[in-house]
């Protein structure tokens, strides 16, 4: 697919230009450096930015879910010129064109530099999320194409709105049909969802100034707002807990150290993404079942055995099985490993435990 590969000229240009343009790079670095603790969640964000894996962050208020989400598009590799023009054309259809706050622009060609970031309010309708109207305008999932779609307070979105996202998340396209119009729009967005463990956010806390007032029925209804097929579309699911005072109050790194660590992280992501592009022409999350089967030789027998054991014990769907394979491949790419070993598979399984252990959320209290 040329849209995923780009052309060689675009790759050369992308490799020669800065990771992100000036001001946007500094802002992205500051966002990432401001996240204290939450090492596992930050590792999940790194995996998500590399392989374009959908990410679900769960935890009480104030643990850094939104900060991690807002830093993701800054971690992702910069858009190649052809990708920039594609993103700009989608925004032009919506009338936002390159308006301030919608996308970061190159100072030379006025093209998008960083991948777009969209964060619609939870009152957004299905049409607002996937597109429609007369005339047809792109929805948020298309405006986030090649970037990040962040849905904060995920269970607060309407059920019909969330269900409308299922097909675009799977196919990377939105098909809008009206009486006189049929339009297909790209929608390859990295979905990041954030949610509290219960309506009040403090599930399991029975004492202290912030304790849970939710009944078991309220908690159950809250979680049932998200369907199983929708949750299946998340490759990574993390339970974030409150950080200790020592983690929050530790001295911040010097600006030069923070910038160096951030650039090293982005370079690691770029190299791992390029490994995937060179191997199969797309990010790991976008591998079709046929393409994934073609990569079977990259998985060691021990890694496959571990996955079989997990699937037999968890009863997850075949969709989850394939998503775990893709995540394990990204973990191996980040470590520049030639094959996927049991440690990579174990990491992929652990990074989705938030959906496989419902009782573990009690540990957040």
CSV table of C-alpha atoms in Angstrom, one decimal:
chain,number,residue,atom,x,y,z
A,1,UNK,CA,0.0,0.0,0.0
A,2,UNK,CA,1.6,3.2,-1.2
A,3,UNK,CA,-0.2,5.2,1.5
A,4,UNK,CA,1.7,3.3,4.2
A,5,UNK,CA,5.0,3.0,2.4
A,6,UNK,CA,5.3,6.5,0.9
A,7,UNK,CA,7.8,6.8,-1.9
A,8,UNK,CA,11.6,6.7,-1.6
A,9,UNK,CA,11.9,10.4,-2.0
A,10,UNK,CA,9.6,11.0,0.9
A,11,UNK,CA,11.6,8.5,3.1
A,12,UNK,CA,14.8,10.3,2.2
A,13,UNK,CA,13.3,13.7,3.1
A,14,UNK,CA,11.8,12.4,6.3
A,15,UNK,CA,15.1,10.9,7.4
A,16,UNK,CA,17.0,14.1,6.7
A,17,UNK,CA,14.7,16.6,8.4
A,18,UNK,CA,14.5,17.1,12.2
A,19,UNK,CA,12.3,14.7,14.1
A,20,UNK,CA,9.8,17.5,14.7
A,21,UNK,CA,10.0,21.2,13.8
A,22,UNK,CA,11.3,23.5,16.5
A,23,UNK,CA,8.6,24.7,18.8
A,24,UNK,CA,6.5,21.6,18.4
A,25,UNK,CA,9.5,19.4,19.4
A,26,UNK,CA,10.1,21.4,22.5
A,27,UNK,CA,6.4,21.2,23.5
A,28,UNK,CA,6.3,17.4,22.9
A,29,UNK,CA,9.5,17.0,25.0
A,30,UNK,CA,8.0,19.0,27.8
A,31,UNK,CA,4.9,16.9,27.8
A,32,UNK,CA,6.7,13.6,27.9
A,33,UNK,CA,9.2,14.8,30.6
A,34,UNK,CA,6.4,16.0,32.8
A,35,UNK,CA,5.1,12.5,33.4
A,36,UNK,CA,6.5,11.3,36.7
A,37,UNK,CA,6.5,7.6,37.5
A,38,UNK,CA,4.0,5.4,35.6
A,39,UNK,CA,7.0,3.6,33.9
A,40,UNK,CA,4.8,0.7,32.7
A,41,UNK,CA,2.3,3.1,31.1
A,42,UNK,CA,5.1,5.1,29.5
A,43,UNK,CA,6.5,1.8,28.1
A,44,UNK,CA,3.0,1.0,26.7
A,45,UNK,CA,2.9,4.5,25.1
A,46,UNK,CA,6.3,3.8,23.5
A,47,UNK,CA,5.0,0.5,22.0
A,48,UNK,CA,1.8,2.2,20.9
A,49,UNK,CA,3.7,5.0,19.1
A,50,UNK,CA,6.0,2.5,17.4
A,51,UNK,CA,3.5,-0.1,16.1
A,52,UNK,CA,0.4,2.2,16.1
A,53,UNK,CA,-1.3,-0.1,18.6
A,54,UNK,CA,-4.6,1.1,20.2
A,55,UNK,CA,-4.1,1.9,23.9
A,56,UNK,CA,-6.6,1.9,26.8
A,57,UNK,CA,-5.5,3.6,30.0
A,58,UNK,CA,-7.6,2.9,33.2
A,59,UNK,CA,-7.2,4.4,36.6
A,60,UNK,CA,-8.4,7.0,39.1
A,61,UNK,CA,-8.3,10.8,38.4
A,62,UNK,CA,-4.9,12.5,38.4
A,63,UNK,CA,-2.7,9.5,37.7
A,64,UNK,CA,-1.5,10.8,34.3
A,65,UNK,CA,-3.8,9.2,31.8
A,66,UNK,CA,-4.4,12.4,29.8
A,67,UNK,CA,-0.8,13.5,29.9
A,68,UNK,CA,0.4,10.2,28.4
A,69,UNK,CA,-2.3,10.4,25.7
A,70,UNK,CA,-1.4,14.0,24.8
A,71,UNK,CA,2.3,13.1,24.5
A,72,UNK,CA,1.8,10.3,22.0
A,73,UNK,CA,1.7,12.1,18.7
A,74,UNK,CA,4.9,13.9,19.7
A,75,UNK,CA,6.6,10.5,20.1
A,76,UNK,CA,5.5,9.2,16.7
A,77,UNK,CA,7.7,9.8,13.7
A,78,UNK,CA,7.2,12.9,11.7
A,79,UNK,CA,5.0,12.8,8.6
A,80,UNK,CA,6.6,12.3,5.3
A,81,UNK,CA,5.7,15.0,2.7
A,82,UNK,CA,3.2,12.8,0.9
A,83,UNK,CA,1.5,11.9,4.2
A,84,UNK,CA,1.5,15.6,5.2
A,85,UNK,CA,-0.4,16.5,2.0
A,86,UNK,CA,-2.9,13.6,2.6
A,87,UNK,CA,-3.6,14.9,6.2
A,88,UNK,CA,-3.9,18.5,4.9
A,89,UNK,CA,-6.4,17.5,2.2
A,90,UNK,CA,-8.6,15.7,4.8
A,91,UNK,CA,-8.6,18.8,7.0
A,92,UNK,CA,-9.4,21.0,4.0
A,93,UNK,CA,-12.5,18.9,3.5
A,94,UNK,CA,-13.6,19.7,7.0
A,95,UNK,CA,-13.0,23.4,6.6
A,96,UNK,CA,-10.2,23.4,9.2
A,97,UNK,CA,-7.5,23.4,6.6
A,98,UNK,CA,-4.4,24.0,8.8
A,99,UNK,CA,-6.1,26.2,11.3
A,100,UNK,CA,-4.2,26.9,14.5
A,101,UNK,CA,-4.5,24.1,17.1
A,102,UNK,CA,-5.6,21.4,14.6
A,103,UNK,CA,-2.3,20.4,13.3
A,104,UNK,CA,1.4,21.5,13.5
A,105,UNK,CA,2.7,22.9,10.3
A,106,UNK,CA,6.1,22.9,8.6
A,107,UNK,CA,7.5,26.4,8.5
A,108,UNK,CA,8.7,26.0,4.9
A,109,UNK,CA,5.9,24.3,3.0
A,110,UNK,CA,3.1,24.9,5.5
A,111,UNK,CA,2.4,21.2,5.6
A,112,UNK,CA,1.6,19.2,8.8
A,113,UNK,CA,4.7,18.2,10.6
A,114,UNK,CA,3.6,16.2,13.6
A,115,UNK,CA,0.9,13.6,13.3
A,116,UNK,CA,-2.5,15.1,14.1
A,117,UNK,CA,-4.0,14.8,17.5
A,118,UNK,CA,-7.8,14.9,18.0
A,119,UNK,CA,-9.7,14.8,21.3
A,120,UNK,CA,-13.5,15.1,20.8
A,121,UNK,CA,-15.8,15.7,23.8
A,122,UNK,CA,-17.7,12.7,25.1
A,123,UNK,CA,-20.9,14.3,23.9
A,124,UNK,CA,-19.8,13.9,20.2
A,125,UNK,CA,-22.3,12.1,18.0
A,126,UNK,CA,-21.6,9.2,15.7
A,127,UNK,CA,-21.6,11.5,12.8
A,128,UNK,CA,-19.1,13.8,14.5
A,129,UNK,CA,-16.8,10.8,15.1
A,130,UNK,CA,-17.0,9.0,11.8
A,131,UNK,CA,-18.2,11.7,9.4
A,132,UNK,CA,-21.4,12.5,7.4
A,133,UNK,CA,-23.7,15.3,7.0
A,134,UNK,CA,-24.7,17.1,3.8
A,135,UNK,CA,-22.3,18.0,2.3
A,136,UNK,CA,-20.3,15.1,3.7
A,137,UNK,CA,-17.5,16.2,6.1
A,138,UNK,CA,-14.8,14.1,7.7
A,139,UNK,CA,-15.3,12.9,11.3
A,140,UNK,CA,-12.8,12.9,14.1
A,141,UNK,CA,-11.4,9.5,13.2
A,142,UNK,CA,-10.5,10.7,9.7
A,143,UNK,CA,-9.2,14.1,11.0
A,144,UNK,CA,-6.9,11.9,13.2
A,145,UNK,CA,-5.7,9.9,10.2
A,146,UNK,CA,-1.9,9.1,10.7
A,147,UNK,CA,-2.2,10.5,14.2
A,148,UNK,CA,-3.9,10.0,17.5
A,149,UNK,CA,-7.6,9.9,18.3
A,150,UNK,CA,-8.0,10.4,22.1
A,151,UNK,CA,-11.3,9.6,23.7
A,152,UNK,CA,-11.2,10.7,27.3
A,153,UNK,CA,-13.9,9.4,29.7
A,154,UNK,CA,-14.5,6.6,27.2
A,155,UNK,CA,-17.6,5.1,28.9
A,156,UNK,CA,-19.3,8.5,28.8
A,157,UNK,CA,-19.5,8.5,25.0
A,158,UNK,CA,-22.7,7.3,23.5
A,159,UNK,CA,-22.9,3.6,22.8
A,160,UNK,CA,-23.9,4.2,19.2
A,161,UNK,CA,-21.0,6.6,18.8
A,162,UNK,CA,-18.5,4.1,20.0
A,163,UNK,CA,-19.9,1.3,18.0
A,164,UNK,CA,-19.7,3.4,14.9
A,165,UNK,CA,-15.9,3.4,15.3
A,166,UNK,CA,-15.5,-0.4,15.2
A,167,UNK,CA,-15.3,-0.8,11.5
A,168,UNK,CA,-13.0,2.2,10.8
A,169,UNK,CA,-10.7,1.0,13.5
A,170,UNK,CA,-10.5,-2.4,11.9
A,171,UNK,CA,-10.3,-1.4,8.2
A,172,UNK,CA,-8.7,2.1,8.4
A,173,UNK,CA,-11.5,3.6,6.2
A,174,UNK,CA,-14.8,5.3,6.6
A,175,UNK,CA,-17.5,4.8,4.0
A,176,UNK,CA,-20.2,7.5,3.9
A,177,UNK,CA,-23.2,6.9,1.7
A,178,UNK,CA,-25.8,9.6,1.0
A,179,UNK,CA,-28.5,9.8,-1.7
A,180,UNK,CA,-26.2,11.4,-4.2
A,181,UNK,CA,-22.9,10.9,-2.6
A,182,UNK,CA,-20.6,8.0,-1.8
A,183,UNK,CA,-17.3,8.9,-0.1
A,184,UNK,CA,-14.5,6.8,1.3
A,185,UNK,CA,-12.2,8.6,3.7
A,186,UNK,CA,-8.9,7.3,5.3
A,187,UNK,CA,-9.1,6.6,9.0
A,188,UNK,CA,-5.8,5.1,10.1
A,189,UNK,CA,-5.8,6.6,13.6
A,190,UNK,CA,-4.2,5.3,16.7
A,191,UNK,CA,-7.0,5.2,19.2
A,192,UNK,CA,-6.2,6.0,22.9
A,193,UNK,CA,-9.0,5.6,25.4
A,194,UNK,CA,-9.0,6.8,29.0
A,195,UNK,CA,-11.4,5.8,31.7
A,196,UNK,CA,-12.0,5.7,35.4
A,197,UNK,CA,-12.6,2.4,37.1
A,198,UNK,CA,-16.1,3.5,38.2
A,199,UNK,CA,-18.3,6.6,37.9
A,200,UNK,CA,-16.7,8.5,40.8
A,201,UNK,CA,-13.2,7.2,39.9
A,202,UNK,CA,-12.2,5.8,43.2
A,203,UNK,CA,-13.4,2.2,43.0
A,204,UNK,CA,-12.3,0.1,46.0
A,205,UNK,CA,-11.3,3.0,48.2
A,206,UNK,CA,-13.3,2.7,51.4
A,207,UNK,CA,-11.5,5.3,53.6
A,208,UNK,CA,-9.7,8.5,53.3
A,209,UNK,CA,-10.8,11.9,51.9
A,210,UNK,CA,-11.5,10.3,48.5
A,211,UNK,CA,-13.4,7.1,48.8
A,212,UNK,CA,-15.8,5.3,46.4
A,213,UNK,CA,-19.6,6.0,46.8
A,214,UNK,CA,-20.6,3.8,43.8
A,215,UNK,CA,-22.8,0.8,44.3
A,216,UNK,CA,-21.9,-2.5,42.7
A,217,UNK,CA,-24.8,-2.0,40.3
A,218,UNK,CA,-23.5,1.4,39.3
A,219,UNK,CA,-20.0,0.0,38.7
A,220,UNK,CA,-21.4,-2.9,36.6
A,221,UNK,CA,-23.5,-0.5,34.5
A,222,UNK,CA,-20.6,1.8,34.0
A,223,UNK,CA,-18.3,-1.0,32.7
A,224,UNK,CA,-21.1,-2.5,30.5
A,225,UNK,CA,-21.2,0.7,28.4
A,226,UNK,CA,-18.2,-0.7,26.5
A,227,UNK,CA,-19.0,-3.7,24.4
A,228,UNK,CA,-16.7,-6.7,24.1
A,229,UNK,CA,-16.1,-6.2,20.4
A,230,UNK,CA,-15.0,-2.6,21.1
A,231,UNK,CA,-12.6,-3.6,23.8
A,232,UNK,CA,-11.2,-6.3,21.5
A,233,UNK,CA,-9.9,-3.5,19.3
A,234,UNK,CA,-7.5,-2.3,22.0
A,235,UNK,CA,-4.0,-3.9,21.7
A,236,UNK,CA,-2.7,-2.5,25.0
A,237,UNK,CA,-4.7,-2.0,28.3
A,238,UNK,CA,-3.0,-0.6,31.4
A,239,UNK,CA,-4.1,-0.1,34.9
A,240,UNK,CA,-2.5,3.0,36.3
A,241,UNK,CA,-2.3,3.4,40.1
A,242,UNK,CA,-1.5,6.4,42.2
A,243,UNK,CA,2.2,7.2,42.5
A,244,UNK,CA,4.0,7.4,45.8
A,245,UNK,CA,5.0,10.9,47.0
A,246,UNK,CA,8.7,10.1,46.3
A,247,UNK,CA,7.9,9.5,42.7
A,248,UNK,CA,6.0,12.7,42.3
A,249,UNK,CA,8.3,15.0,44.2
A,250,UNK,CA,11.7,13.7,42.9
A,251,UNK,CA,13.8,16.4,41.2
A,252,UNK,CA,13.0,17.0,37.6
A,253,UNK,CA,15.8,16.3,35.1
A,254,UNK,CA,17.7,19.2,33.7
A,255,UNK,CA,16.4,20.5,30.4
A,256,UNK,CA,19.4,19.2,28.5
A,257,UNK,CA,19.0,15.7,30.1
A,258,UNK,CA,15.3,15.7,29.4
A,259,UNK,CA,15.8,16.7,25.8
A,260,UNK,CA,18.5,14.1,25.3
A,261,UNK,CA,16.3,11.3,26.8
A,262,UNK,CA,13.3,12.4,24.7
A,263,UNK,CA,15.3,12.4,21.4
A,264,UNK,CA,16.8,9.0,22.2
A,265,UNK,CA,13.3,7.7,22.8
A,266,UNK,CA,12.1,9.1,19.5
A,267,UNK,CA,15.1,7.8,17.6
A,268,UNK,CA,14.4,4.3,19.1
A,269,UNK,CA,10.8,4.5,17.9
A,270,UNK,CA,11.8,5.7,14.5
A,271,UNK,CA,14.3,2.8,14.0
A,272,UNK,CA,11.8,0.2,15.2
A,273,UNK,CA,9.1,1.6,12.9
A,274,UNK,CA,11.5,1.6,10.0
A,275,UNK,CA,12.4,-2.1,10.6
A,276,UNK,CA,8.7,-2.9,10.3
A,277,UNK,CA,8.3,-0.7,7.2
A,278,UNK,CA,11.3,-2.3,5.5
A,279,UNK,CA,10.1,-5.8,6.4
A,280,UNK,CA,6.4,-5.6,5.4
A,281,UNK,CA,5.6,-2.1,4.2
A,282,UNK,CA,3.4,-1.0,7.1
A,283,UNK,CA,3.3,-0.6,10.9
A,284,UNK,CA,2.8,-3.8,12.8
A,285,UNK,CA,-0.7,-2.9,14.0
A,286,UNK,CA,-1.8,-2.7,10.3
A,287,UNK,CA,-0.7,-6.2,9.4
A,288,UNK,CA,-3.6,-8.1,7.8
A,289,UNK,CA,-4.1,-11.8,8.9
A,290,UNK,CA,-2.5,-12.9,5.7
A,291,UNK,CA,0.6,-10.7,6.2
A,292,UNK,CA,0.8,-11.8,9.8
A,293,UNK,CA,0.8,-15.4,8.7
A,294,UNK,CA,3.6,-14.6,6.2
A,295,UNK,CA,5.7,-13.4,9.2
A,296,UNK,CA,5.2,-16.8,11.1
A,297,UNK,CA,8.9,-17.6,10.8
A,298,UNK,CA,9.7,-14.6,13.0
A,299,UNK,CA,8.1,-16.2,16.1
A,300,UNK,CA,10.0,-18.8,18.0
A,301,UNK,CA,8.1,-22.0,19.0
A,302,UNK,CA,8.5,-21.1,22.7
A,303,UNK,CA,6.8,-17.8,22.1
A,304,UNK,CA,4.0,-19.4,20.3
A,305,UNK,CA,3.6,-22.0,23.0
A,306,UNK,CA,3.3,-19.2,25.6
A,307,UNK,CA,0.6,-17.6,23.5
A,308,UNK,CA,-1.3,-20.8,23.2
A,309,UNK,CA,-1.2,-21.4,26.9
A,310,UNK,CA,-2.5,-17.9,27.6
A,311,UNK,CA,-5.3,-18.2,25.0
A,312,UNK,CA,-6.4,-21.5,26.5
A,313,UNK,CA,-6.6,-20.0,30.0
A,314,UNK,CA,-8.2,-16.7,29.1
A,315,UNK,CA,-10.7,-17.7,26.5
A,316,UNK,CA,-10.0,-14.6,24.4
A,317,UNK,CA,-11.1,-14.2,20.8
A,318,UNK,CA,-9.0,-14.9,17.7
A,319,UNK,CA,-8.8,-11.2,17.2
A,320,UNK,CA,-7.0,-10.8,20.5
A,321,UNK,CA,-4.7,-13.6,19.5
A,322,UNK,CA,-3.6,-11.8,16.4
A,323,UNK,CA,-3.3,-8.5,18.2
A,324,UNK,CA,-0.9,-10.1,20.7
A,325,UNK,CA,1.2,-11.4,17.9
A,326,UNK,CA,1.4,-7.9,16.4
A,327,UNK,CA,2.3,-6.3,19.8
A,328,UNK,CA,5.0,-8.9,20.5
A,329,UNK,CA,6.5,-8.2,17.0
A,330,UNK,CA,6.7,-4.5,18.0
A,331,UNK,CA,8.4,-5.3,21.3
A,332,UNK,CA,11.0,-7.3,19.4
A,333,UNK,CA,11.5,-4.5,16.9
A,334,UNK,CA,12.1,-2.1,19.7
A,335,UNK,CA,14.8,-4.4,21.1
A,336,UNK,CA,16.2,-4.9,17.5
A,337,UNK,CA,15.7,-8.7,18.0
A,338,UNK,CA,15.8,-10.9,14.9
A,339,UNK,CA,13.0,-13.2,16.3
A,340,UNK,CA,10.1,-12.9,18.7
A,341,UNK,CA,11.1,-14.8,21.9
A,342,UNK,CA,9.0,-15.7,25.0
A,343,UNK,CA,10.1,-12.5,26.8
A,344,UNK,CA,8.6,-10.4,24.0
A,345,UNK,CA,5.4,-12.4,24.0
A,346,UNK,CA,5.1,-12.2,27.8
A,347,UNK,CA,5.5,-8.4,27.6
A,348,UNK,CA,2.7,-8.3,25.0
A,349,UNK,CA,0.4,-10.3,27.2
A,350,UNK,CA,1.2,-8.3,30.3
A,351,UNK,CA,0.5,-5.1,28.5
A,352,UNK,CA,-3.1,-6.2,27.9
A,353,UNK,CA,-3.7,-7.5,31.4
A,354,UNK,CA,-6.0,-4.6,32.2
A,355,UNK,CA,-8.8,-6.3,30.2
A,356,UNK,CA,-8.1,-9.8,31.3
A,357,UNK,CA,-8.1,-9.3,35.1
A,358,UNK,CA,-11.2,-7.3,36.1
A,359,UNK,CA,-10.5,-7.8,39.8
A,360,UNK,CA,-7.0,-6.3,39.5
A,361,UNK,CA,-8.6,-2.8,39.3
A,362,UNK,CA,-9.1,-3.1,43.1
A,363,UNK,CA,-5.4,-2.6,43.5
A,364,UNK,CA,-5.8,1.0,42.3
A,365,UNK,CA,-7.3,2.0,45.6
